[in-house]
PDB file of C-alpha atoms in Angstrom:
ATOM      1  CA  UNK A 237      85.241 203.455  47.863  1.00 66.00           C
ATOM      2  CA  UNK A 238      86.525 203.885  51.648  1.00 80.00           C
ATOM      3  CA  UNK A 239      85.930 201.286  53.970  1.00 94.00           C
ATOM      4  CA  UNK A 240      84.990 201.835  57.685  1.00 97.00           C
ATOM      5  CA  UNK A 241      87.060 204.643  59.361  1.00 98.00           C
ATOM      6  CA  UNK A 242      87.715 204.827  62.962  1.00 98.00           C
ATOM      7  CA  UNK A 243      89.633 206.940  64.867  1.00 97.00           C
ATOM      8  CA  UNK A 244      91.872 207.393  67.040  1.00 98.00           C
ATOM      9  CA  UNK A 245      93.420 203.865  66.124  1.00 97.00           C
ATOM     10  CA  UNK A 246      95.402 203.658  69.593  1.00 97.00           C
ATOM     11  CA  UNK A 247      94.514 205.546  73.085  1.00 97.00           C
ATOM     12  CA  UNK A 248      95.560 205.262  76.511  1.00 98.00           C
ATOM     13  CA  UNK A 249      93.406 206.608  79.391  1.00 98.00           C
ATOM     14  CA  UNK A 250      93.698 206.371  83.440  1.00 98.00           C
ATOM     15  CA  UNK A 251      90.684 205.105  85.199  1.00 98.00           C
ATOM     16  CA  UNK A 252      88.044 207.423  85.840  1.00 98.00           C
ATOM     17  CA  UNK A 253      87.972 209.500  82.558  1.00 98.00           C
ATOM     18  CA  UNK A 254      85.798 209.421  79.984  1.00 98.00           C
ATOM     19  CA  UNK A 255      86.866 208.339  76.213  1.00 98.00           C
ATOM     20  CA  UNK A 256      84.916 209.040  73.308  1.00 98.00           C
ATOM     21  CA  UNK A 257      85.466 206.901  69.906  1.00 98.00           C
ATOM     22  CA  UNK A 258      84.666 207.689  66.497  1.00 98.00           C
ATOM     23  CA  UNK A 259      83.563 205.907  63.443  1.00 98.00           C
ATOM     24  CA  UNK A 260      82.865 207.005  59.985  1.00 98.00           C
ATOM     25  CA  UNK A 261      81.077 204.652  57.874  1.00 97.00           C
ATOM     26  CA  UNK A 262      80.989 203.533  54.164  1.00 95.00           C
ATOM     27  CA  UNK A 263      79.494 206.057  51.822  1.00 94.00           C
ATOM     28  CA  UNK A 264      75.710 205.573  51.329  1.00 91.00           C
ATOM     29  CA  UNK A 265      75.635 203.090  54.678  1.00 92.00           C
ATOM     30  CA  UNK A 266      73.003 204.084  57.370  1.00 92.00           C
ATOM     31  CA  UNK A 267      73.746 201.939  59.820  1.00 93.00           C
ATOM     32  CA  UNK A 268      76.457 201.531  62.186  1.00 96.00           C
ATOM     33  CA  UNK A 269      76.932 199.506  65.416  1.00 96.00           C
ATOM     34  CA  UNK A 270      79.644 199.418  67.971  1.00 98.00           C
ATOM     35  CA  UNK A 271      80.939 196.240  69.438  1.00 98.00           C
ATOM     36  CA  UNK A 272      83.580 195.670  72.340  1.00 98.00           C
ATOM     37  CA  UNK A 273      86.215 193.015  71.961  1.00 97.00           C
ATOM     38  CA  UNK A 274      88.489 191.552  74.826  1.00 96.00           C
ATOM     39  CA  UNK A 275      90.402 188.552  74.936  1.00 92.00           C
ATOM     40  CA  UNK A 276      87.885 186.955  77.995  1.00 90.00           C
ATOM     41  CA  UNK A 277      84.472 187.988  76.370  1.00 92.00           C
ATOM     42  CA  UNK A 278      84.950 188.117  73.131  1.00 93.00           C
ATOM     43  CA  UNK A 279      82.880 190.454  70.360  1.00 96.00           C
ATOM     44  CA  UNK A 280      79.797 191.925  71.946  1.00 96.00           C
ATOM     45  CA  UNK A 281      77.510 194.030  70.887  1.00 96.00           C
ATOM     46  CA  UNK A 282      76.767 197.422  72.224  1.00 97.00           C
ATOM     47  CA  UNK A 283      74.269 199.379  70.327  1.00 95.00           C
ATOM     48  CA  UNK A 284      73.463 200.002  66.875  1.00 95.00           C
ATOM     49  CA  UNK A 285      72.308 203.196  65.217  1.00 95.00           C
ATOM     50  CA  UNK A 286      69.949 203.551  61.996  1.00 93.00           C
ATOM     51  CA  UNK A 287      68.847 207.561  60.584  1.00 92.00           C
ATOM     52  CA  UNK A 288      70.441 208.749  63.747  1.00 95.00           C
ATOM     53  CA  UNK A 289      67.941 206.984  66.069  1.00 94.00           C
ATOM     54  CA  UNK A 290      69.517 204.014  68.419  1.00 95.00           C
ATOM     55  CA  UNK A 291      67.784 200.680  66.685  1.00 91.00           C
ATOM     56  CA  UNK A 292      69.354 198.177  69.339  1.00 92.00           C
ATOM     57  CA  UNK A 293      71.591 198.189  72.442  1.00 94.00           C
ATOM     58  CA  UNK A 294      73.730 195.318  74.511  1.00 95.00           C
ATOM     59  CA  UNK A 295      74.036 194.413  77.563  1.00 95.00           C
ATOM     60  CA  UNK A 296      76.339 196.741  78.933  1.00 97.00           C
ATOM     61  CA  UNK A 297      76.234 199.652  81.643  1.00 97.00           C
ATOM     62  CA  UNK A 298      74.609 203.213  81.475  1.00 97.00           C
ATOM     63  CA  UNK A 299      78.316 204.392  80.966  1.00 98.00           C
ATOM     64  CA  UNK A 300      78.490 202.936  77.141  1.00 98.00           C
ATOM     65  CA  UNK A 301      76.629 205.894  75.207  1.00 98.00           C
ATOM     66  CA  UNK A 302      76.511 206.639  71.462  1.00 98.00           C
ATOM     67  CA  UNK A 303      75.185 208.574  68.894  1.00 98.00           C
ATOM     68  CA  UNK A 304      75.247 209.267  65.426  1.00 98.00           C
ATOM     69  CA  UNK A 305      74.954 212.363  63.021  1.00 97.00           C
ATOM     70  CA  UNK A 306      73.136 213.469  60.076  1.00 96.00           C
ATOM     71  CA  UNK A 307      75.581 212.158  57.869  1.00 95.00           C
ATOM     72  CA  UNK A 308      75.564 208.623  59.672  1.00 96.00           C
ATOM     73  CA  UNK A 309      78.752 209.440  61.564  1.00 98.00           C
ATOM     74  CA  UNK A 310      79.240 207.865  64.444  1.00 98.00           C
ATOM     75  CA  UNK A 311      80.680 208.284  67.929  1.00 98.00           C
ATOM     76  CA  UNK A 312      80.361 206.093  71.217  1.00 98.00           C
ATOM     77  CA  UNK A 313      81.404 207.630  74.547  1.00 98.00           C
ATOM     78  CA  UNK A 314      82.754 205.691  77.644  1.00 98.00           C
ATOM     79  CA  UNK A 315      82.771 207.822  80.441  1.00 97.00           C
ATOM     80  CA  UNK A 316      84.404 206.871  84.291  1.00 97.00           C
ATOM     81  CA  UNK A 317      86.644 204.329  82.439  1.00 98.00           C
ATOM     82  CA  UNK A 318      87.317 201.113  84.517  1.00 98.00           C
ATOM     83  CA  UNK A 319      89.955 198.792  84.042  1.00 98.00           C
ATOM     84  CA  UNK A 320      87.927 195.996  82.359  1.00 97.00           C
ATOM     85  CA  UNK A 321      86.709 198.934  79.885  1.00 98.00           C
ATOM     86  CA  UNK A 322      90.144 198.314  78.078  1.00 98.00           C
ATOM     87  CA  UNK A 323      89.402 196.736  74.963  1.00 98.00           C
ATOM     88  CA  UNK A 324      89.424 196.804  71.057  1.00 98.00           C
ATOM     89  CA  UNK A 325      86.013 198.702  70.124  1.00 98.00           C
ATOM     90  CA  UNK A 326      85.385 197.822  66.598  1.00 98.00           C
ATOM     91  CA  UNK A 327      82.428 199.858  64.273  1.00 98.00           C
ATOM     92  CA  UNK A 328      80.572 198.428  61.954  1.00 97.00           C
ATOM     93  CA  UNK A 329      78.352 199.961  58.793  1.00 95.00           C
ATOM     94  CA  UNK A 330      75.589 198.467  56.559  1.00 92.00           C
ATOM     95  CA  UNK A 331      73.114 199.738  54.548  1.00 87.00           C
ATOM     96  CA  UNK A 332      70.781 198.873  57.779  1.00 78.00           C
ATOM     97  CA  UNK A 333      67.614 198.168  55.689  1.00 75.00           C
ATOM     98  CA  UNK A 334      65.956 195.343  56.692  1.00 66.00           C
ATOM     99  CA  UNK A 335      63.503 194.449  53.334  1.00 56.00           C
ATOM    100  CA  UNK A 336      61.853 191.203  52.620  1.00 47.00           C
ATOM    101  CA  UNK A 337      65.131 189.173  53.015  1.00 49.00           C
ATOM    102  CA  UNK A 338      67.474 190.711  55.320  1.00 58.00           C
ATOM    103  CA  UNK A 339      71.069 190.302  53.998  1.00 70.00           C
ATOM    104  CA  UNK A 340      73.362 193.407  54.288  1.00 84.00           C
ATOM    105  CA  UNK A 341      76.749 192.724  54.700  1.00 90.00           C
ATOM    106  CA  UNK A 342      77.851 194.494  57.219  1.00 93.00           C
ATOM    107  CA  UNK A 343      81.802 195.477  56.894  1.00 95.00           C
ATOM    108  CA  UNK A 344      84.018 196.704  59.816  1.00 97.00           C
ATOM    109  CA  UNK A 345      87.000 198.936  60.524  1.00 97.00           C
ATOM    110  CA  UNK A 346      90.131 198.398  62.190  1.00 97.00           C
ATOM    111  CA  UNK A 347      88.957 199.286  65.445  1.00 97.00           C
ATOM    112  CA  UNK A 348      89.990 201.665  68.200  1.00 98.00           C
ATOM    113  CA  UNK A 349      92.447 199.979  70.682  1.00 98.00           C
ATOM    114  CA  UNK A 350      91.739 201.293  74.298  1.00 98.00           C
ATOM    115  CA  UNK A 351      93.968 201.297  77.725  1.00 98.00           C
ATOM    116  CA  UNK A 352      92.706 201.912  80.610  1.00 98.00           C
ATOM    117  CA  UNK A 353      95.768 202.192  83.212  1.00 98.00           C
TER     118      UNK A 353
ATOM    119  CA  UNK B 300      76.674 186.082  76.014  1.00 43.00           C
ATOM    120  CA  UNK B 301      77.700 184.199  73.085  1.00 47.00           C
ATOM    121  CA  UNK B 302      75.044 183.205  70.699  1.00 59.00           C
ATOM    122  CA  UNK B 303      76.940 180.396  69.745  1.00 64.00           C
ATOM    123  CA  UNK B 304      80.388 178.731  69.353  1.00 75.00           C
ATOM    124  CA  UNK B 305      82.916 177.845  66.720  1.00 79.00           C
ATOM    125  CA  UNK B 306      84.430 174.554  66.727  1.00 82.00           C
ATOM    126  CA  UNK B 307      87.769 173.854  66.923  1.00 88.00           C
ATOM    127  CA  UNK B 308      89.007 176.518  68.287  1.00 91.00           C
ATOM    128  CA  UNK B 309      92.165 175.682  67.235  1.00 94.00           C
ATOM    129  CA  UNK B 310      93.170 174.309  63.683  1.00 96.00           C
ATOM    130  CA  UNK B 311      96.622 173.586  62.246  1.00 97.00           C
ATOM    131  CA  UNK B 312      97.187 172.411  59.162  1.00 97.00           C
ATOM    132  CA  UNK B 313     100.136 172.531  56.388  1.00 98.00           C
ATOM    133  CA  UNK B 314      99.572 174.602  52.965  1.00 98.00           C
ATOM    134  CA  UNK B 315      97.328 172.893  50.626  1.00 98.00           C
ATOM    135  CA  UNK B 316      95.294 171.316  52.933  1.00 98.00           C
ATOM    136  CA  UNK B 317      92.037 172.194  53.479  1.00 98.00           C
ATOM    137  CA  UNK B 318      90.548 173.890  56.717  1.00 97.00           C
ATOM    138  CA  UNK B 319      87.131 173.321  57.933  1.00 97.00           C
ATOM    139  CA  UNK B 320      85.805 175.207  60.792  1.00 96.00           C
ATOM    140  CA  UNK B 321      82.219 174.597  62.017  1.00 95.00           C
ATOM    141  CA  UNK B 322      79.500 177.081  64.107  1.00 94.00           C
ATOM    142  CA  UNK B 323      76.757 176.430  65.886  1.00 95.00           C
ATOM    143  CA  UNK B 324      74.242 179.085  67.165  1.00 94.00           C
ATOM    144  CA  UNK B 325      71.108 179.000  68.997  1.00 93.00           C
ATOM    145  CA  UNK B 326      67.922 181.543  67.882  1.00 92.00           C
ATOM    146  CA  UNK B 327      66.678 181.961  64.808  1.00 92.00           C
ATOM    147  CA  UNK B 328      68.315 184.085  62.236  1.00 91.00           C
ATOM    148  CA  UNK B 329      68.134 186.154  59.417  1.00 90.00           C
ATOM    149  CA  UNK B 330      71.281 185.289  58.075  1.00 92.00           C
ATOM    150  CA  UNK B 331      75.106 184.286  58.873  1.00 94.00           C
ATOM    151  CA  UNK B 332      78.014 185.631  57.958  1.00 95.00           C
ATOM    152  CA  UNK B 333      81.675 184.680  58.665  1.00 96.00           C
ATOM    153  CA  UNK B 334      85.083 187.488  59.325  1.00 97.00           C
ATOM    154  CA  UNK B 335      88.593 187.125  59.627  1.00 98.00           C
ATOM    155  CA  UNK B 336      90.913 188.377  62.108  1.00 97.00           C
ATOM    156  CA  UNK B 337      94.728 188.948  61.888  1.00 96.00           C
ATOM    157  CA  UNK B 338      95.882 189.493  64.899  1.00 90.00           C
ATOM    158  CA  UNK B 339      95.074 193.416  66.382  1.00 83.00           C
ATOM    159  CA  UNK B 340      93.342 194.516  63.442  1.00 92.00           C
ATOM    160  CA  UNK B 341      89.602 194.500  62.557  1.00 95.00           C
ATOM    161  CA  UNK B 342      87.243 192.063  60.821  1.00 96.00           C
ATOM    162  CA  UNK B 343      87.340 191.101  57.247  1.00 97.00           C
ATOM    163  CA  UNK B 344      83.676 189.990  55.346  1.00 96.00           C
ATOM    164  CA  UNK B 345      84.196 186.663  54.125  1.00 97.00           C
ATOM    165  CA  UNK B 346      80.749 185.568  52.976  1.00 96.00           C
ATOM    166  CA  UNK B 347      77.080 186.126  53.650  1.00 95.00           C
ATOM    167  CA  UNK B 348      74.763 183.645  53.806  1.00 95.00           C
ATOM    168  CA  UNK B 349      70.566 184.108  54.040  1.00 93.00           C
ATOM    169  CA  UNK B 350      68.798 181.439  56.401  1.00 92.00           C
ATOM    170  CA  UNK B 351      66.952 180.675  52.919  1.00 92.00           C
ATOM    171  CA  UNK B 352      70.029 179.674  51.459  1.00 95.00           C
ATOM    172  CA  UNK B 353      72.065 176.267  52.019  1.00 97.00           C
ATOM    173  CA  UNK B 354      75.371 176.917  50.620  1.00 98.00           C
ATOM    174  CA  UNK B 355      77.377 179.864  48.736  1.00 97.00           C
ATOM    175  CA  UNK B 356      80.651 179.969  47.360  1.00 97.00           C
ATOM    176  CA  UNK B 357      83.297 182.784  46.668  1.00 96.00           C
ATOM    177  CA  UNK B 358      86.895 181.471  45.639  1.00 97.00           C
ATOM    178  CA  UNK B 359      88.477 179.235  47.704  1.00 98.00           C
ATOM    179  CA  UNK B 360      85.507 179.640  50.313  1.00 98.00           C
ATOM    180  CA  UNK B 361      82.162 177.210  50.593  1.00 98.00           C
ATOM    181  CA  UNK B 362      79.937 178.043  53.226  1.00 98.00           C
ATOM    182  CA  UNK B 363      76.787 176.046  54.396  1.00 98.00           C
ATOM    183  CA  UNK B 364      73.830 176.658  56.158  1.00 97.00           C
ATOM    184  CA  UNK B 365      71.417 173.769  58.228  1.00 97.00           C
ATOM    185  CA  UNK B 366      68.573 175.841  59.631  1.00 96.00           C
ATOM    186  CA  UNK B 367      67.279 172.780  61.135  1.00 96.00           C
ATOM    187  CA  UNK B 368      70.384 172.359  62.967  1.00 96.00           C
ATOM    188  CA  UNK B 369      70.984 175.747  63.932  1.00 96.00           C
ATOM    189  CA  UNK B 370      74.637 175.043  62.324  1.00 96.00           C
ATOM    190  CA  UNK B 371      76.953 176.428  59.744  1.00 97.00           C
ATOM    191  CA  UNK B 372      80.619 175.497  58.573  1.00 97.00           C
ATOM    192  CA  UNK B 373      83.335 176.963  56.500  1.00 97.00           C
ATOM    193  CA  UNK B 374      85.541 175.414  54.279  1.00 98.00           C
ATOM    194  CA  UNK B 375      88.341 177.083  52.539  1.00 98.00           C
ATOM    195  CA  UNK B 376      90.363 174.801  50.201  1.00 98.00           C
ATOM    196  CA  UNK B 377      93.977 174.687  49.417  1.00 98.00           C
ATOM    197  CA  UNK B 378      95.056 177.193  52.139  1.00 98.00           C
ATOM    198  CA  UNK B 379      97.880 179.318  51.864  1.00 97.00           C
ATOM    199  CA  UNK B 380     100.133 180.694  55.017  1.00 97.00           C
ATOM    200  CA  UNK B 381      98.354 184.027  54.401  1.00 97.00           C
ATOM    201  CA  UNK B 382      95.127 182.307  55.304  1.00 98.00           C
ATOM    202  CA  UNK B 383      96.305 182.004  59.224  1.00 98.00           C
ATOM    203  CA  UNK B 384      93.838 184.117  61.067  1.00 98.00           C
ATOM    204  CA  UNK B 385      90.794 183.865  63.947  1.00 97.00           C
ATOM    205  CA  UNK B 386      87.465 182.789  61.680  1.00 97.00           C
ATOM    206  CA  UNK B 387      84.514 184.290  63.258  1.00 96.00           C
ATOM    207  CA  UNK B 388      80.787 183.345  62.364  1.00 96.00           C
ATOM    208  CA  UNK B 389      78.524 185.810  63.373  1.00 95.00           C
ATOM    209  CA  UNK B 390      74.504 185.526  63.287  1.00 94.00           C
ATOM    210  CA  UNK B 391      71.734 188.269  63.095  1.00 91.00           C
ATOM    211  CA  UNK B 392      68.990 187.611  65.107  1.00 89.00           C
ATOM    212  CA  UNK B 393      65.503 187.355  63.302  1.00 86.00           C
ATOM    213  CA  UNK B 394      64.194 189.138  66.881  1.00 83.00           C
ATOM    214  CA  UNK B 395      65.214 192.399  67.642  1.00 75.00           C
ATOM    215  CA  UNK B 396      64.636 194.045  64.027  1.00 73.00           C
ATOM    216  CA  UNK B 397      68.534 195.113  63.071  1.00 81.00           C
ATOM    217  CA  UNK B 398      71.481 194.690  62.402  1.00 86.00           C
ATOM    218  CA  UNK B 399      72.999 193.483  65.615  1.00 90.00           C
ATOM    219  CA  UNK B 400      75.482 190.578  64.623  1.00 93.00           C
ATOM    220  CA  UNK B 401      75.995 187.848  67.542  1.00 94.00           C
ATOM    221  CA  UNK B 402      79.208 185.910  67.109  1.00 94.00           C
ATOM    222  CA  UNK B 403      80.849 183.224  68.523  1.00 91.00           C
ATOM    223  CA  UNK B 404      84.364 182.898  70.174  1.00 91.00           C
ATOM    224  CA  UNK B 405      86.397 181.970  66.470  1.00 94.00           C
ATOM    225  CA  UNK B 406      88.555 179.366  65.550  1.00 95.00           C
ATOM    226  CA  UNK B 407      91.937 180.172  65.542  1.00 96.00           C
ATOM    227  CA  UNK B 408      93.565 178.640  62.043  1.00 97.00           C
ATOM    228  CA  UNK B 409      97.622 178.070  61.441  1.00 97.00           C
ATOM    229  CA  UNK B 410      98.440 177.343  58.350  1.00 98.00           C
ATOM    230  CA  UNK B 411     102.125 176.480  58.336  1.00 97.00           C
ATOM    231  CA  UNK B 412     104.338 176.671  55.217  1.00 93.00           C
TER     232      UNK B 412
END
């Protein structure tokens, strides 16, 4: 069974542009969140998508966007890249139901690694 | 912000020993679960663990769970070099209704030959 895809796996942008990052999660899984990494602020969460609709969102600007597709695809856009947008962005998928006791594992790819020069 | 924090944040130890890394977190929760790191690549599922659960095992791994604390801790016996990583706990929140995970900053273990 494949685990959580994400591509590209390495991108380099200038400030300004827009980026967007794409995730592909396990077979069967219909939820999948986005979370940015950096070495000052750690893992954060930025929004998480279940059946296509967005279930949750972080704290972070009106520039961090997502979406996801009939076949729980994902894809989160960054557009007018700053500096301090340069990160590892990491996707996550679960099955995303929540039940009587709420317990999905939730498994993550290798993550997109973005520059922002 | 960080929901919580891991404690050390640093651990060395030589192989065979066992590591213990602790986490603390602050709202209530639906469950916990702990990740690995190697260095530039993405997180690895260790364990789950329910908030109606007080300790699990898988291999060399023991987790436990203190609700009333708001704590958890990791223990992974007889470590091997290959274990030397960044351990991550990560909570869901009960509030909020998904599957948002809130972690804290990781220990960093080195396990030296």
């Amino acid at each position: 069974k494949a685990g959580v895809t994400q591509t590209p796996r390495y991108l380099i942008k200038t400030r300004g542009q827009q980026v967007t990052l794409s995730c592909s999660p396990i077979s069967g899984h219909r939820s999948v969140s986005w979370y940015q990494q950096t070495p000052g602020q750690g893992l954060q969460f930025l929004f998480e998508y279940f059946s296509e609709t967005q279930r949750n969102k972080g704290n972070f600007p009106g520039r961090f966007s997502g979406r996801q597709f009939s076949n729980s695809r994902s894809e989160m856009n960054v557009s007018t890249l700053e500096l301090g947008d340069s990160a590892l962005y990491l996707c996550a998928s679960s099955l995303g139901l929540r039940g009587l006791a709420p317990g999905n594992t939730i498994y993550f790819g290798e993550g997109s690694w973005l520059t922002v020069v | 912000s960080q929901q919580g924090e891991e404690d050390p944040q640093a651990l060395s130890i030589q192989e065979g020993e066992n590591a213990t890394m602790n986490c603390s977190y602050k709202t209530s929760i639906n469950n916990l679960q702990w990740y690995r790191q190697n260095s530039g690549r993405g997180l690895v599922h260790l364990i789950l663990i329910r908030s109606n659960e007080r300790e699990k095992h898988s291999g060399r791994l023991r987790v436990t769970l203190d609700t009333s604390k708001k704590s958890s801790s990791l223990l992974i016996t007889a470590s091997r070099a290959a274990d030397t990583a960044s351990y991550f706990c990560a909570t869901n929140p009960t509030q909020g209704g998904s599957e948002k995970l809130v972690f804290g900053k990781g220990t960093k273990l080195t396990v030296n030959p």
